[in-house]
Amino acid sequence: MNKLELLKELKQRNVPTREYSLKGSYKEDAVCLLEEEGKFEVVYFERGQKNILSTHKSESSACEAFFKEMLS
């Protein structure tokens, strides 16, 4: 799964866009997918604090983890 496929799946499941960001930037009170220093991070950004949920070597692995996080 890549970012475009992930976005499609999230939209199909009516996940509110305010709850996530796939743009590679932080969004307050949202799960974000970031690429930093050649790795992908799934993070939750809250009250100015970055909380790393998982770290991945590939976009595909990160997108799968992001999807599972959004459905949990």
C-alpha positions as protocol buffer text, in pm:
chain_id: "A"
residue {
  index: 1
  type: MET
  ca { x: 0 y: 0 z: 0 }
}
residue {
  index: 2
  type: ASN
  ca { x: 126 y: 350 z: -82 }
}
residue {
  index: 3
  type: LYS
  ca { x: 0 y: 693 z: 31 }
}
residue {
  index: 4
  type: LEU
  ca { x: -252 y: 723 z: -253 }
}
residue {
  index: 5
  type: GLU
  ca { x: -398 y: 380 z: -183 }
}
residue {
  index: 6
  type: LEU
  ca { x: -405 y: 459 z: 189 }
}
residue {
  index: 7
  type: LEU
  ca { x: -591 y: 784 z: 127 }
}
residue {
  index: 8
  type: LYS
  ca { x: -846 y: 600 z: -87 }
}
residue {
  index: 9
  type: GLU
  ca { x: -905 y: 340 z: 187 }
}
residue {
  index: 10
  type: LEU
  ca { x: -946 y: 608 z: 454 }
}
residue {
  index: 11
  type: LYS
  ca { x: -1197 y: 798 z: 242 }
}
residue {
  index: 12
  type: GLN
  ca { x: -1394 y: 480 z: 168 }
}
residue {
  index: 13
  type: ARG
  ca { x: -1424 y: 422 z: 543 }
}
residue {
  index: 14
  type: ASN
  ca { x: -1527 y: 784 z: 606 }
}
residue {
  index: 15
  type: VAL
  ca { x: -1236 y: 856 z: 840 }
}
residue {
  index: 16
  type: PRO
  ca { x: -1252 y: 1233 z: 907 }
}
residue {
  index: 17
  type: THR
  ca { x: -961 y: 1419 z: 748 }
}
residue {
  index: 18
  type: ARG
  ca { x: -912 y: 1620 z: 1068 }
}
residue {
  index: 19
  type: GLU
  ca { x: -788 y: 1299 z: 1233 }
}
residue {
  index: 20
  type: TYR
  ca { x: -487 y: 1241 z: 1007 }
}
residue {
  index: 21
  type: SER
  ca { x: -223 y: 1391 z: 779 }
}
residue {
  index: 22
  type: LEU
  ca { x: -42 y: 1217 z: 495 }
}
residue {
  index: 23
  type: LYS
  ca { x: 131 y: 1535 z: 377 }
}
residue {
  index: 24
  type: GLY
  ca { x: 454 y: 1477 z: 567 }
}
residue {
  index: 25
  type: SER
  ca { x: 386 y: 1753 z: 817 }
}
residue {
  index: 26
  type: TYR
  ca { x: 257 y: 1776 z: 1171 }
}
residue {
  index: 27
  type: LYS
  ca { x: -111 y: 1831 z: 1238 }
}
residue {
  index: 28
  type: GLU
  ca { x: -235 y: 1894 z: 1591 }
}
residue {
  index: 29
  type: ASP
  ca { x: -439 y: 1612 z: 1748 }
}
residue {
  index: 30
  type: ALA
  ca { x: -391 y: 1385 z: 1447 }
}
residue {
  index: 31
  type: VAL
  ca { x: -204 y: 1076 z: 1332 }
}
residue {
  index: 32
  type: CYS
  ca { x: 63 y: 1181 z: 1082 }
}
residue {
  index: 33
  type: LEU
  ca { x: 280 y: 993 z: 834 }
}
residue {
  index: 34
  type: LEU
  ca { x: 628 y: 1146 z: 817 }
}
residue {
  index: 35
  type: GLU
  ca { x: 940 y: 1063 z: 620 }
}
residue {
  index: 36
  type: GLU
  ca { x: 1256 y: 1166 z: 801 }
}
residue {
  index: 37
  type: GLU
  ca { x: 1616 y: 1065 z: 735 }
}
residue {
  index: 38
  type: GLY
  ca { x: 1519 y: 780 z: 504 }
}
residue {
  index: 39
  type: LYS
  ca { x: 1267 y: 625 z: 741 }
}
residue {
  index: 40
  type: PHE
  ca { x: 893 y: 655 z: 778 }
}
residue {
  index: 41
  type: GLU
  ca { x: 726 y: 735 z: 1107 }
}
residue {
  index: 42
  type: VAL
  ca { x: 366 y: 705 z: 1214 }
}
residue {
  index: 43
  type: VAL
  ca { x: 322 y: 967 z: 1485 }
}
residue {
  index: 44
  type: TYR
  ca { x: 51 y: 1127 z: 1693 }
}
residue {
  index: 45
  type: PHE
  ca { x: 95 y: 1500 z: 1744 }
}
residue {
  index: 46
  type: GLU
  ca { x: -71 y: 1639 z: 2055 }
}
residue {
  index: 47
  type: ARG
  ca { x: -15 y: 1961 z: 2252 }
}
residue {
  index: 48
  type: GLY
  ca { x: 303 y: 2032 z: 2061 }
}
residue {
  index: 49
  type: GLN
  ca { x: 438 y: 1687 z: 2146 }
}
residue {
  index: 50
  type: LYS
  ca { x: 542 y: 1430 z: 1883 }
}
residue {
  index: 51
  type: ASN
  ca { x: 458 y: 1076 z: 1997 }
}
residue {
  index: 52
  type: ILE
  ca { x: 612 y: 812 z: 1772 }
}
residue {
  index: 53
  type: LEU
  ca { x: 373 y: 520 z: 1728 }
}
residue {
  index: 54
  type: SER
  ca { x: 596 y: 319 z: 1491 }
}
residue {
  index: 55
  type: THR
  ca { x: 900 y: 350 z: 1264 }
}
residue {
  index: 56
  type: HIS
  ca { x: 939 y: 177 z: 926 }
}
residue {
  index: 57
  type: LYS
  ca { x: 1197 y: 129 z: 652 }
}
residue {
  index: 58
  type: SER
  ca { x: 942 y: 139 z: 370 }
}
residue {
  index: 59
  type: GLU
  ca { x: 642 y: 351 z: 274 }
}
residue {
  index: 60
  type: SER
  ca { x: 436 y: 36 z: 228 }
}
residue {
  index: 61
  type: SER
  ca { x: 500 y: -89 z: 580 }
}
residue {
  index: 62
  type: ALA
  ca { x: 432 y: 256 z: 726 }
}
residue {
  index: 63
  type: CYS
  ca { x: 105 y: 289 z: 533 }
}
residue {
  index: 64
  type: GLU
  ca { x: -14 y: -51 z: 657 }
}
residue {
  index: 65
  type: ALA
  ca { x: 64 y: 48 z: 1017 }
}
residue {
  index: 66
  type: PHE
  ca { x: -102 y: 387 z: 969 }
}
residue {
  index: 67
  type: PHE
  ca { x: -416 y: 221 z: 832 }
}
residue {
  index: 68
  type: LYS
  ca { x: -435 y: -21 z: 1127 }
}
residue {
  index: 69
  type: GLU
  ca { x: -387 y: 268 z: 1370 }
}
residue {
  index: 70
  type: MET
  ca { x: -670 y: 465 z: 1212 }
}
residue {
  index: 71
  type: LEU
  ca { x: -908 y: 169 z: 1234 }
}
residue {
  index: 72
  type: SER
  ca { x: -825 y: 82 z: 1596 }
}
